[in-house]
mmCIF file of C-alpha atoms in Angstrom:
data_model
loop_
_atom_site.group_PDB
_atom_site.id
_atom_site.type_symbol
_atom_site.label_atom_id
_atom_site.label_comp_id
_atom_site.label_asym_id
_atom_site.label_seq_id
_atom_site.Cartn_x
_atom_site.Cartn_y
_atom_site.Cartn_z
ATOM 1 C CA MET A 1188 0.000 0.000 0.000
ATOM 2 C CA ASN A 1189 1.244 3.471 -0.870
ATOM 3 C CA HIS A 1190 1.507 5.459 2.370
ATOM 4 C CA ASP A 1191 1.638 8.788 0.538
ATOM 5 C CA HIS A 1192 -1.828 8.843 -0.987
ATOM 6 C CA PHE A 1193 -3.691 9.340 2.302
ATOM 7 C CA GLN A 1194 -5.203 12.788 2.878
ATOM 8 C CA HIS A 1195 -6.788 12.212 6.300
ATOM 9 C CA LEU A 1196 -4.345 9.778 7.890
ATOM 10 C CA LEU A 1197 -0.655 9.423 8.613
ATOM 11 C CA VAL A 1198 0.173 5.772 7.984
ATOM 12 C CA ARG A 1199 3.439 3.956 8.497
ATOM 13 C CA ARG A 1200 4.681 0.459 9.222
ATOM 14 C CA GLY A 1201 7.316 -0.589 11.758
ATOM 15 C CA HIS A 1202 8.240 -4.172 12.690
ATOM 16 C CA ASP A 1203 5.082 -5.180 10.755
ATOM 17 C CA VAL A 1204 2.872 -3.076 13.040
ATOM 18 C CA LEU A 1205 0.655 -0.567 11.237
ATOM 19 C CA PHE A 1206 0.403 2.890 12.805
ATOM 20 C CA ALA A 1207 -2.587 4.922 11.575
ATOM 21 C CA THR A 1208 -2.857 8.464 12.944
ATOM 22 C CA LEU A 1209 -6.072 10.401 12.346
ATOM 23 C CA ASN A 1210 -4.762 13.632 10.866
ATOM 24 C CA HIS A 1211 -7.395 16.331 10.455
ATOM 25 C CA PRO A 1212 -6.724 18.499 13.517
ATOM 26 C CA GLU A 1213 -8.900 21.401 12.328
ATOM 27 C CA THR A 1214 -11.947 19.188 12.970
ATOM 28 C CA ARG A 1215 -10.312 17.452 15.931
ATOM 29 C CA ASN A 1216 -9.911 14.370 13.756
ATOM 30 C CA ALA A 1217 -13.651 13.976 13.227
ATOM 31 C CA LEU A 1218 -14.838 10.899 11.359
ATOM 32 C CA ALA A 1219 -15.733 12.528 8.052
ATOM 33 C CA PRO A 1220 -16.544 10.144 5.171
ATOM 34 C CA GLY A 1221 -13.056 10.556 3.693
ATOM 35 C CA MET A 1222 -11.436 9.703 7.020
ATOM 36 C CA VAL A 1223 -13.555 6.562 7.410
ATOM 37 C CA ALA A 1224 -12.828 5.498 3.817
ATOM 38 C CA GLU A 1225 -9.090 5.741 4.440
ATOM 39 C CA LEU A 1226 -9.366 3.883 7.741
ATOM 40 C CA ALA A 1227 -11.208 1.142 5.857
ATOM 41 C CA GLN A 1228 -8.273 0.925 3.429
ATOM 42 C CA VAL A 1229 -5.871 0.429 6.346
ATOM 43 C CA VAL A 1230 -8.141 -2.250 7.819
ATOM 44 C CA GLY A 1231 -8.172 -3.965 4.431
ATOM 45 C CA TRP A 1232 -4.374 -3.909 4.431
ATOM 46 C CA ALA A 1233 -4.272 -5.573 7.846
ATOM 47 C CA GLU A 1234 -6.842 -8.151 6.715
ATOM 48 C CA SER A 1235 -5.016 -9.165 3.552
ATOM 49 C CA ASP A 1236 -1.346 -8.994 4.589
ATOM 50 C CA ALA A 1237 -0.549 -12.006 6.776
ATOM 51 C CA ALA A 1238 2.696 -10.361 7.941
ATOM 52 C CA VAL A 1239 0.869 -7.511 9.710
ATOM 53 C CA ARG A 1240 1.003 -8.089 13.465
ATOM 54 C CA ALA A 1241 -1.116 -5.261 14.886
ATOM 55 C CA LEU A 1242 -2.836 -1.968 14.157
ATOM 56 C CA VAL A 1243 -2.351 1.118 16.344
ATOM 57 C CA LEU A 1244 -4.876 3.977 16.124
ATOM 58 C CA ARG A 1245 -4.026 7.456 17.377
ATOM 59 C CA GLY A 1246 -4.989 11.076 16.776
ATOM 60 C CA ALA A 1247 -2.728 13.879 15.560
ATOM 61 C CA GLN A 1248 -1.758 16.883 17.681
ATOM 62 C CA GLY A 1249 -2.780 15.363 20.988
ATOM 63 C CA PHE A 1250 -6.456 14.734 20.225
ATOM 64 C CA PHE A 1251 -7.854 11.293 19.449
ATOM 65 C CA CYS A 1252 -11.222 11.842 17.749
ATOM 66 C CA ALA A 1253 -14.210 14.186 18.174
ATOM 67 C CA GLY A 1254 -16.643 11.685 16.650
ATOM 68 C CA GLY A 1255 -18.861 12.389 13.673
ATOM 69 C CA ASP A 1256 -18.201 15.334 11.382
ATOM 70 C CA VAL A 1257 -20.927 17.883 12.199
ATOM 71 C CA GLY A 1258 -20.418 19.606 8.849
ATOM 72 C CA SER A 1259 -21.281 16.460 6.920
ATOM 73 C CA PHE A 1260 -24.267 15.914 9.263
ATOM 74 C CA GLN A 1261 -25.799 19.166 8.025
ATOM 75 C CA VAL A 1262 -25.471 18.113 4.394
ATOM 76 C CA ARG A 1263 -27.095 14.779 5.167
ATOM 77 C CA CYS A 1264 -30.002 16.416 6.990
ATOM 78 C CA GLU A 1265 -30.831 18.364 3.831
ATOM 79 C CA ALA A 1266 -31.150 15.140 1.807
ATOM 80 C CA GLN A 1267 -34.709 13.931 1.310
ATOM 81 C CA ALA A 1268 -35.639 10.571 2.835
ATOM 82 C CA GLY A 1269 -36.949 8.157 0.238
ATOM 83 C CA ALA A 1270 -37.254 4.423 -0.251
ATOM 84 C CA GLN A 1271 -33.562 4.281 0.656
ATOM 85 C CA ASP A 1272 -32.865 7.020 3.182
ATOM 86 C CA PRO A 1273 -29.384 8.450 2.379
ATOM 87 C CA VAL A 1274 -28.860 9.386 6.020
ATOM 88 C CA ALA A 1275 -29.472 5.808 7.141
ATOM 89 C CA ALA A 1276 -27.327 4.445 4.311
ATOM 90 C CA ARG A 1277 -24.322 6.611 5.209
ATOM 91 C CA ASN A 1278 -24.725 5.792 8.893
ATOM 92 C CA ARG A 1279 -24.779 2.072 8.102
ATOM 93 C CA GLU A 1280 -21.601 2.424 6.025
ATOM 94 C CA PHE A 1281 -19.793 3.446 9.198
ATOM 95 C CA GLY A 1282 -21.223 0.369 10.921
ATOM 96 C CA HIS A 1283 -19.781 -1.883 8.221
ATOM 97 C CA PHE A 1284 -16.370 -0.323 8.849
ATOM 98 C CA MET A 1285 -16.747 -0.850 12.607
ATOM 99 C CA GLN A 1286 -17.594 -4.511 12.059
ATOM 100 C CA ARG A 1287 -14.470 -5.002 9.958
ATOM 101 C CA LEU A 1288 -12.289 -3.188 12.494
ATOM 102 C CA SER A 1289 -13.619 -5.245 15.382
ATOM 103 C CA ALA A 1290 -13.233 -8.498 13.438
ATOM 104 C CA LEU A 1291 -9.602 -7.913 12.442
ATOM 105 C CA PRO A 1292 -7.614 -11.061 13.285
ATOM 106 C CA VAL A 1293 -4.722 -8.969 14.640
ATOM 107 C CA PRO A 1294 -4.714 -6.949 17.877
ATOM 108 C CA VAL A 1295 -5.911 -3.367 17.533
ATOM 109 C CA ILE A 1296 -4.645 -0.773 20.029
ATOM 110 C CA ALA A 1297 -6.038 2.702 20.645
ATOM 111 C CA ALA A 1298 -3.668 5.304 22.132
ATOM 112 C CA VAL A 1299 -5.956 8.095 23.315
ATOM 113 C CA GLU A 1300 -4.965 11.673 24.100
ATOM 114 C CA GLY A 1301 -7.236 14.687 24.434
ATOM 115 C CA ALA A 1302 -10.638 13.119 23.983
ATOM 116 C CA ALA A 1303 -12.550 10.302 22.339
ATOM 117 C CA ILE A 1304 -16.085 11.596 21.865
ATOM 118 C CA GLY A 1305 -19.102 9.868 20.288
ATOM 119 C CA GLY A 1306 -17.869 7.850 17.332
ATOM 120 C CA GLY A 1307 -14.318 8.393 18.588
ATOM 121 C CA MET A 1308 -15.220 6.578 21.793
ATOM 122 C CA GLY A 1309 -16.861 3.878 19.691
ATOM 123 C CA LEU A 1310 -13.641 3.542 17.708
ATOM 124 C CA ALA A 1311 -11.735 2.969 20.958
ATOM 125 C CA CYS A 1312 -14.332 0.446 22.169
ATOM 126 C CA ALA A 1313 -13.824 -1.650 19.022
ATOM 127 C CA CYS A 1314 -10.123 -1.997 19.869
ATOM 128 C CA ASP A 1315 -8.591 -4.838 21.874
ATOM 129 C CA LEU A 1316 -6.475 -2.596 24.099
ATOM 130 C CA VAL A 1317 -7.095 1.040 25.047
ATOM 131 C CA LEU A 1318 -4.250 3.104 26.495
ATOM 132 C CA ALA A 1319 -4.880 6.735 27.443
ATOM 133 C CA THR A 1320 -3.405 9.736 29.161
ATOM 134 C CA ALA A 1321 -4.912 10.357 32.590
ATOM 135 C CA ASP A 1322 -6.631 13.553 31.420
ATOM 136 C CA ALA A 1323 -8.142 12.083 28.240
ATOM 137 C CA LYS A 1324 -11.935 12.448 28.139
ATOM 138 C CA PHE A 1325 -14.455 9.895 26.924
ATOM 139 C CA ALA A 1326 -18.144 10.551 26.246
ATOM 140 C CA LEU A 1327 -21.135 9.402 24.269
ATOM 141 C CA SER A 1328 -22.346 12.853 23.315
ATOM 142 C CA GLU A 1329 -24.894 11.983 20.641
ATOM 143 C CA THR A 1330 -28.058 12.365 22.718
ATOM 144 C CA SER A 1331 -27.052 15.929 23.657
ATOM 145 C CA LEU A 1332 -27.375 16.672 19.922
ATOM 146 C CA GLY A 1333 -30.682 14.870 19.594
ATOM 147 C CA LEU A 1334 -28.980 11.847 17.987
ATOM 148 C CA ILE A 1335 -28.099 8.321 19.094
ATOM 149 C CA PRO A 1336 -24.822 6.358 19.052
ATOM 150 C CA ALA A 1337 -26.326 3.982 16.516
ATOM 151 C CA GLN A 1338 -23.530 2.100 14.773
ATOM 152 C CA ILE A 1339 -21.143 2.097 17.721
ATOM 153 C CA ALA A 1340 -23.722 0.798 20.219
ATOM 154 C CA PRO A 1341 -22.855 -2.927 19.908
ATOM 155 C CA PHE A 1342 -19.151 -2.247 20.368
ATOM 156 C CA VAL A 1343 -19.693 0.010 23.391
ATOM 157 C CA VAL A 1344 -21.932 -2.614 25.018
ATOM 158 C CA ALA A 1345 -19.457 -5.394 24.205
ATOM 159 C CA ARG A 1346 -16.651 -3.524 25.948
ATOM 160 C CA LEU A 1347 -18.506 -1.903 28.855
ATOM 161 C CA GLY A 1348 -21.644 -3.986 29.398
ATOM 162 C CA LEU A 1349 -25.223 -2.798 29.085
ATOM 163 C CA ARG A 1350 -25.533 -0.917 32.374
ATOM 164 C CA THR A 1351 -22.435 1.216 31.846
ATOM 165 C CA ALA A 1352 -23.352 1.863 28.208
ATOM 166 C CA GLN A 1353 -26.767 3.069 29.377
ATOM 167 C CA ARG A 1354 -25.177 5.295 32.015
ATOM 168 C CA LEU A 1355 -22.849 6.971 29.526
ATOM 169 C CA GLY A 1356 -25.296 7.103 26.639
ATOM 170 C CA LEU A 1357 -28.434 8.259 28.433
ATOM 171 C CA PHE A 1358 -26.770 10.815 30.693
ATOM 172 C CA GLY A 1359 -23.947 12.045 28.454
ATOM 173 C CA GLU A 1360 -21.434 11.661 31.291
ATOM 174 C CA ARG A 1361 -17.801 12.507 30.534
ATOM 175 C CA VAL A 1362 -15.244 10.286 32.210
ATOM 176 C CA SER A 1363 -11.466 10.232 32.390
ATOM 177 C CA GLY A 1364 -8.577 8.805 34.404
ATOM 178 C CA PRO A 1365 -9.308 6.221 37.099
ATOM 179 C CA THR A 1366 -13.056 6.329 36.352
ATOM 180 C CA ALA A 1367 -12.425 5.291 32.745
ATOM 181 C CA VAL A 1368 -10.252 2.416 33.992
ATOM 182 C CA ALA A 1369 -12.827 1.350 36.598
ATOM 183 C CA LEU A 1370 -15.545 1.241 33.928
ATOM 184 C CA GLY A 1371 -13.390 -0.970 31.697
ATOM 185 C CA LEU A 1372 -13.140 1.704 29.023
ATOM 186 C CA VAL A 1373 -9.357 2.113 29.404
ATOM 187 C CA ASP A 1374 -6.902 -0.696 30.130
ATOM 188 C CA GLU A 1375 -3.995 1.402 31.402
ATOM 189 C CA LEU A 1376 -3.292 5.075 32.005
ATOM 190 C CA ALA A 1377 -0.222 7.180 31.292
ATOM 191 C CA ALA A 1378 0.554 10.435 33.061
ATOM 192 C CA ASP A 1379 1.071 12.391 29.838
ATOM 193 C CA SER A 1380 1.760 12.024 26.120
ATOM 194 C CA GLY A 1381 5.439 11.183 26.584
ATOM 195 C CA THR A 1382 4.582 8.485 29.083
ATOM 196 C CA LEU A 1383 1.900 7.216 26.703
ATOM 197 C CA ASP A 1384 4.578 6.647 24.053
ATOM 198 C CA ALA A 1385 6.597 4.575 26.519
ATOM 199 C CA LEU A 1386 3.516 2.639 27.626
ATOM 200 C CA LEU A 1387 2.520 1.871 24.036
ATOM 201 C CA ALA A 1388 6.072 0.697 23.318
ATOM 202 C CA GLN A 1389 5.897 -1.664 26.314
ATOM 203 C CA TRP A 1390 2.647 -3.214 25.109
ATOM 204 C CA LEU A 1391 3.914 -3.607 21.548
ATOM 205 C CA THR A 1392 7.054 -5.295 22.852
ATOM 206 C CA ARG A 1393 4.848 -7.722 24.809
ATOM 207 C CA LEU A 1394 2.755 -8.303 21.717
ATOM 208 C CA CYS A 1395 5.815 -9.029 19.594
ATOM 209 C CA ALA A 1396 6.954 -11.695 22.038
ATOM 210 C CA CYS A 1397 3.906 -13.614 20.777
ATOM 211 C CA ALA A 1398 3.904 -15.448 17.465
ATOM 212 C CA PRO A 1399 2.049 -13.425 14.819
ATOM 213 C CA GLY A 1400 0.378 -16.435 13.205
ATOM 214 C CA ALA A 1401 -0.828 -17.771 16.557
ATOM 215 C CA ASN A 1402 -2.372 -14.388 17.376
ATOM 216 C CA ARG A 1403 -4.162 -14.348 14.015
ATOM 217 C CA VAL A 1404 -5.676 -17.739 14.896
ATOM 218 C CA LEU A 1405 -6.465 -16.977 18.538
ATOM 219 C CA LYS A 1406 -8.371 -13.699 18.190
ATOM 220 C CA PRO A 1407 -11.076 -15.091 15.849
ATOM 221 C CA LEU A 1408 -11.316 -18.233 18.017
ATOM 222 C CA LEU A 1409 -11.949 -16.169 21.149
ATOM 223 C CA ARG A 1410 -14.683 -14.201 19.371
ATOM 224 C CA ARG A 1411 -16.509 -17.464 18.638
ATOM 225 C CA CYS A 1412 -16.598 -18.546 22.289
ATOM 226 C CA GLY A 1413 -20.120 -18.412 23.683
ATOM 227 C CA GLN A 1414 -21.530 -17.952 20.175
ATOM 228 C CA GLU A 1415 -21.270 -21.517 18.855
ATOM 229 C CA ASP A 1416 -21.846 -25.066 20.051
ATOM 230 C CA GLN A 1417 -19.049 -25.767 22.514
ATOM 231 C CA GLY A 1418 -18.228 -29.287 21.306
ATOM 232 C CA ALA A 1419 -17.952 -28.247 17.672
ATOM 233 C CA LEU A 1420 -15.898 -25.223 18.657
ATOM 234 C CA LEU A 1421 -13.469 -27.381 20.655
ATOM 235 C CA ASP A 1422 -13.182 -29.831 17.745
ATOM 236 C CA ASP A 1423 -12.182 -26.927 15.531
ATOM 237 C CA ALA A 1424 -9.845 -25.558 18.227
ATOM 238 C CA ALA A 1425 -8.015 -28.896 18.313
ATOM 239 C CA ARG A 1426 -7.405 -28.715 14.557
ATOM 240 C CA LEU A 1427 -6.173 -25.147 14.872
ATOM 241 C CA PHE A 1428 -3.865 -26.173 17.728
ATOM 242 C CA ALA A 1429 -2.371 -28.939 15.615
ATOM 243 C CA ALA A 1430 -1.777 -26.565 12.713
ATOM 244 C CA CYS A 1431 -0.033 -24.102 15.038
ATOM 245 C CA MET A 1432 2.050 -26.890 16.571
ATOM 246 C CA ARG A 1433 3.375 -27.867 13.148
ATOM 247 C CA SER A 1434 4.343 -24.304 12.220
ATOM 248 C CA GLU A 1435 5.203 -21.571 14.714
ATOM 249 C CA GLY A 1436 4.771 -23.945 17.656
ATOM 250 C CA ALA A 1437 7.685 -26.059 16.499
ATOM 251 C CA GLN A 1438 9.817 -22.923 16.174
ATOM 252 C CA GLY A 1439 8.783 -21.608 19.583
ATOM 253 C CA ILE A 1440 9.446 -24.895 21.356
ATOM 254 C CA ALA A 1441 12.863 -25.198 19.684
ATOM 255 C CA ALA A 1442 13.731 -21.655 20.789
ATOM 256 C CA LEU A 1443 12.705 -22.472 24.364
ATOM 257 C CA ARG A 1444 14.813 -25.632 24.440
ATOM 258 C CA GLU A 1445 17.806 -23.834 22.988
ATOM 259 C CA LYS A 1446 17.331 -20.905 25.394
ATOM 260 C CA ARG A 1447 17.217 -18.290 22.655
ATOM 261 C CA PRO A 1448 14.566 -15.779 21.595
ATOM 262 C CA ALA A 1449 12.044 -16.936 19.030
ATOM 263 C CA ALA A 1450 12.565 -15.487 15.556
ATOM 264 C CA TRP A 1451 9.413 -13.349 15.768
ATOM 265 C CA ARG A 1452 10.492 -11.417 18.858
ATOM 266 C CA CYS A 1453 11.256 -7.716 18.524
ATOM 267 C CA SER A 1454 11.095 -4.670 20.747
ATOM 268 C CA PHE A 1455 9.881 -1.080 20.530
ATOM 269 C CA ASP A 1456 10.951 2.098 22.288
ATOM 270 C CA ALA A 1457 9.070 5.358 22.772
ATOM 271 C CA GLN A 1458 10.698 6.979 19.753
ATOM 272 C CA ALA A 1459 9.568 4.167 17.476
ATOM 273 C CA VAL A 1460 5.872 4.580 18.275
ATOM 274 C CA ARG A 1461 5.515 8.379 18.027
ATOM 275 C CA PRO A 1462 3.285 9.628 15.174
#
């Protein structure tokens, strides 16, 4: 993929980790249609390239994402509803992107500074790991505008549970710091942006101690738990285990016996993860 053709994102690759930085600071990195389309391209890259190990989402200039683009909302409101309501269609397009992001077989990490509001909070909720500065704000602000968090609702509920999603959605509460951690919205806090870089580097180093192929098998398997017949799922899990054993498993076991690092191990420092 050509990194240079993006207008709304800064995209780069390091140690087979994709770093996608939302880069439209004049709108506080709002999720305008062009931004979402480019994010979908990055997700497609992670889906199709088996060497990709993870995706990191971040916002430029110390602000994660302000949610939907209010300017594009106005244009949509002026469109006439017909047999196929264009407002509903565009809204559902974002939901398709969210489904693909959530279903990525590689870990997705959100590094949140400033704020993650509305759809920005939904974006974070679709990630596997959320790191944030202690002063970063999170809110479902849609109802204060007379709207609803429609396409992000399943991902917010999946991460926070129904009661907390109701609390944040129906009351428009803003949370940050220890409260965000207590609610399960954030996995770990950093004191400031510099510390966030170091924290992200630590987590990526942990991630890269794990075999990339095994992670690509495990994440989809975990998503199936509780959704399918347990016996059939375990039958399939046994086949997946055997396939792993004959590939990366053999390499990992040999590395352990020989007391050397596995070939897939690599490390990150704070400088390597900065946008």
